[in-house]
Amino acid sequence: MDPFVFIFPEAASHKNFLKKLPHIREYTISLARGEKLPAVLLDTFDFELLESAKMLFQLEEKLLCFDVRAGRMVEQLAPKKWSFAADLPEGPVTSQLTGGSNLRAFLPVAEIEICLLHGLLLDDEEKTRARLSTLSMQRGQKAVGVGSTVYLRGYGQAHTDLCRWLEKLGAIACPDVGQVFSLLDIKRELYTAKPIVQIHPDAPARESAVMIINAFMQTARRNENGVAADYDTEFLHDYRVSLRKVRSVLSLFKGVFEVSATACLKEDFASLMQKTNTLRDLDVYLLNKEQYFSLVPAETHEGLHILFMHLAGERKKEHKSVSKFIRSKVYLEDIGRLEKLFADGLALAAGPKGQEKSLIFASGLILKRYAKVCKIARSIDEKTPDEVVHQLRINCKKLRYLMEFFAPLFPKDDLKALVKALKSLQDNLGNFNDYSVQQIFLRQILREKMSGFRGSELKVAESVGALTAMLNRLQNNERGQVMENFILFDSPETRTIFTKLFHTEASVHENNSLLQ
Amino acid sequence: MKIIACYSNKGGVGKTATSVNLAYASAMAGRSTLLCDLDPQGASGFYFRVKPSKKLRNKAFFKDVQGFLDAIRASDFDNLDLLPANLTYRDFDIFLSRMKNSRSRLKKALMELDSDYDVIILDCPPNISLLSENVFKTADKIVVPVIPTTLSVRTFEQLNDFFKENEYQRKKLLPFFSMVQKSKKLHKDTMLTLRKNYKSLLKNYIPFSSEIEKMGVYRAPVMTFAGKNSAADAYSKIWHEIEAQVKIGK
C-alpha cells in the first residue's frame, strides 16, 4: 500500500490538524512534535532535487530530506558546510542525493523555518498501526505543511482510516515539490544546459539562427556567476558548451549572415572561450584524479600525488584569473554587446541563404554533414593517421549539434533513434580525443614545467611516464573500436531514417553521390 | 534468505525470549526479518503487541500461500515483521493436516517470501512434531537455548541423538547457554563439560536477568528498554555469532 503524500495548501488547516488529530475513533494518536528550527532549503543550480520531487534541508548539524514520490522522510548528521554529496558521510540522506550527476554543488535556495512532527496511530494495546510525519514550513508570512503516511504491513484498514481523516482535514495529494515552492513564494528560474528553441519550419534561416544563438547566449550568461564563485565545475562546463554551440551556429549555418560579420563574430567568441581553456583542462584533470591513480602502479602514486598537488595549485591561480576576467568591465561590455546583437536579430546583415526556409536549410545542412561523416569514416582503416580520426570526431559533433539545434523540426522518435545511434560512436571518438589531449598535456609538463617540482623531478617524471603509457594504450583501444562503432552506426535503418527525415529535392541532388 | 529456527524440546528455557530478541537484533543489523510465531504456547506476538486477526483464527486460513502472506503484520520496528500464528493446538493440527505433503508445502510457502526477507526466524513449538521435523529440514540453522543444568543438558543430548538417528544435519544445531547464573557452581561446571563435548556451542551466553522477565511488562524486546543491560547486549552478540555462520543475503 502506497503512502499518502499530502500537502495542506492552507496554513490554517494545517494548524487545525494538530489540534484535531487525536480524535480518530478506535485509535489513539501519539504525537512527538519537534521544535521550530531555522533551516536552509538546498538544491543544485539545475534543481536536480526539485526535478526528482525531493526537498533537502540543512539544519544546524543535520540534514533532512523529504522524498515526495516515495513519501519518505530521512535525516542524518552532516557537517555545517559541504558542497557535494561526496563530501557527506554515508547515510540515508546521502544515498538520496547520489542519484544525480554528483558533479553539482548543493546551494542555498531559501531560508525556511521548519517543524517536524511524527505521529503514531495506536490501537488499544498501544501497537502502532500506522505512522505519519508532517513537515510544516514557514517563510515570512507564507506557510505550508507537507507530510506522508506509512502503511504498516497487515494494517491496511488503519492506514486507510488515517488517510481519510487527513483528507477531511484538508490534506490533498502532493505530487511534486513545485506547489510547495509556489505556496512559499520561492522564486525559481529553471535551468537547462540544453534549451530547445522552438523554430518554425517556414521561418527564415537567419531568424532561426538568431533565436538559437540567443538561447545559448542566455545559457552561457546564466553560468557566469557560478563560474566566478566556483561553486562547481559544471558552471564552466555549461558556459563553454553554450558558447561553443554559438560558434557552431556561426560556422555551420553558412550563408545565413553576411560573410565578414560572421568572421568577426567567430573571432570574438573564439577569444572569449580561449580565456577559459586552461581552467577547463585542469578541471577535467582533477575530476579524473581517481581514475588516473587507478591506472598506474602504486609505486608511482607518490609522484602522481605531487603532480596533482601542483595541478590543484595551478587551478586555483587559473580560476582566480578567469574569475577576475569574467567580472571585468571589458568582458561584461563585450558579452553585453554580443548579447544585444542577437537579442535584436535585425542588427545583423543577412547572407545569401538568410531567407531560406528553416526546414529546407536544416535538412540540407544535416544531410550534407551526414554524408561527410560517412565519407571520412569509410576511408578509415588501421593505417589511417590519427588526424583523420580527429576529423571524424569533429564532424560527428557538428552533425549532433545540427540535429539538436533543429530538433523541433523533425519527428522526435526518429531523431532520438539517430542521436542514440550516433552516441556510441561519439563516446568512442570523445574518449579517443580525451586520451590524446591528456597525453599532450602531460608531455607539456615534462617539457616545460619540471622546474616546479624541484627535488621530486624523478618521481613526477616516473608517474607522468607511467600515466602517458597507460593513456596511450587506452587511446589505441578506442582507436581500434572506431571502425566497429561506425559500422554499427552505419546500419541500413540509420541510413533510411536519415534519408527519410532530411530528404529534400535540393539536399538529395547535392549529396547524392556521397550517400551511395 | 536464511531461516533460523529457535527450538528446544524442553519448555521454560527462554526460547521465545530468544526468538523475539534475535529477530530484533537481526532487524537492527539492517536485515529485513520475519519472525514466525509457530508455538501455540509461545508469546512472540504478545511481546510485539500484535493481535492475531479474526482472519487468523479462521481454520481455512492457511489453505493457500496468499493467506499465509496476508497474515503477516509489521512490528513497531523497522525491518521487522511478524507472522503471529499463535494457533491453538487444534488449529495447529488442522494447519498441519491441510499441508499434507507438508515438507514441500512448508518449504514452498517459506520460499514464497524470498523476495521479501533476508532472515526468517521461527519460534517453534517444543515437542518434536511434524512441523518441527519440517523445520529441521528447512532451517539453515537451529538455535537451541540450553540452561546449564543436568536436565536441560540431557534434553539437548536427546535432540542431538534424534538428529543422528534421523540423519538430519547436526551441524545445523547451534546450542547456546541460556539463563546462566555464574554464581552457581553447577552452572559453571556444566558449561565447562558441555563446551568440551560440543564445539558448536556459541561463545556468548545469556545471563539470567530480571530484565528479560520484564519483557512481559514492557511488551517489547529487551534491547529496546534495557539497551546496556548485559542480557540485552548478549542477544546482539549471539546474533552476530549466528550471522557469521550463515551467509545472509536476499
mmCIF file with all atom_site columns, C-alpha atoms in Angstrom, chain A residues 1-6 66-72 131 147-151 159 163 173-174:
data_model
loop_
_atom_site.group_PDB
_atom_site.id
_atom_site.type_symbol
_atom_site.label_atom_id
_atom_site.label_alt_id
_atom_site.label_comp_id
_atom_site.label_asym_id
_atom_site.label_entity_id
_atom_site.label_seq_id
_atom_site.pdbx_PDB_ins_code
_atom_site.Cartn_x
_atom_site.Cartn_y
_atom_site.Cartn_z
_atom_site.occupancy
_atom_site.B_iso_or_equiv
_atom_site.pdbx_formal_charge
_atom_site.auth_seq_id
_atom_site.auth_comp_id
_atom_site.auth_asym_id
_atom_site.auth_atom_id
_atom_site.pdbx_PDB_model_num
ATOM 1  C CA . MET A 1 1   ? 0.000  0.000  0.000  1.00 0.00 ? 1   MET A CA 1
ATOM 2  C CA . ASP A 1 2   ? 1.473  3.317  -1.072 1.00 0.00 ? 2   ASP A CA 1
ATOM 3  C CA . PRO A 1 3   ? 1.972  6.092  1.428  1.00 0.00 ? 3   PRO A CA 1
ATOM 4  C CA . PHE A 1 4   ? -0.337 9.092  1.197  1.00 0.00 ? 4   PHE A CA 1
ATOM 5  C CA . VAL A 1 5   ? 1.907  12.047 0.497  1.00 0.00 ? 5   VAL A CA 1
ATOM 6  C CA . PHE A 1 6   ? -0.057 15.142 1.272  1.00 0.00 ? 6   PHE A CA 1
ATOM 7  C CA . PHE A 1 66  ? 11.795 14.524 2.075  1.00 0.00 ? 66  PHE A CA 1
ATOM 8  C CA . ASP A 1 67  ? 11.289 12.342 -0.971 1.00 0.00 ? 67  ASP A CA 1
ATOM 9  C CA . VAL A 1 68  ? 7.800  13.291 -2.124 1.00 0.00 ? 68  VAL A CA 1
ATOM 10 C CA . ARG A 1 69  ? 7.430  10.464 -4.637 1.00 0.00 ? 69  ARG A CA 1
ATOM 11 C CA . ALA A 1 70  ? 8.397  7.760  -2.161 1.00 0.00 ? 70  ALA A CA 1
ATOM 12 C CA . GLY A 1 71  ? 6.763  9.555  0.768  1.00 0.00 ? 71  GLY A CA 1
ATOM 13 C CA . ARG A 1 72  ? 9.916  9.083  2.788  1.00 0.00 ? 72  ARG A CA 1
ATOM 14 C CA . ARG A 1 131 ? 2.625  6.248  11.127 1.00 0.00 ? 131 ARG A CA 1
ATOM 15 C CA . GLY A 1 147 ? 3.717  15.068 5.070  1.00 0.00 ? 147 GLY A CA 1
ATOM 16 C CA . SER A 1 148 ? 3.321  11.407 4.409  1.00 0.00 ? 148 SER A CA 1
ATOM 17 C CA . THR A 1 149 ? 1.849  8.344  5.997  1.00 0.00 ? 149 THR A CA 1
ATOM 18 C CA . VAL A 1 150 ? 3.489  4.982  6.474  1.00 0.00 ? 150 VAL A CA 1
ATOM 19 C CA . TYR A 1 151 ? 1.464  1.862  5.891  1.00 0.00 ? 151 TYR A CA 1
ATOM 20 C CA . HIS A 1 159 ? -3.829 3.278  7.123  1.00 0.00 ? 159 HIS A CA 1
ATOM 21 C CA . CYS A 1 163 ? -5.684 8.850  5.089  1.00 0.00 ? 163 CYS A CA 1
ATOM 22 C CA . ALA A 1 173 ? -2.208 14.657 -2.602 1.00 0.00 ? 173 ALA A CA 1
ATOM 23 C CA . CYS A 1 174 ? 1.157  16.285 -3.193 1.00 0.00 ? 174 CYS A CA 1
#
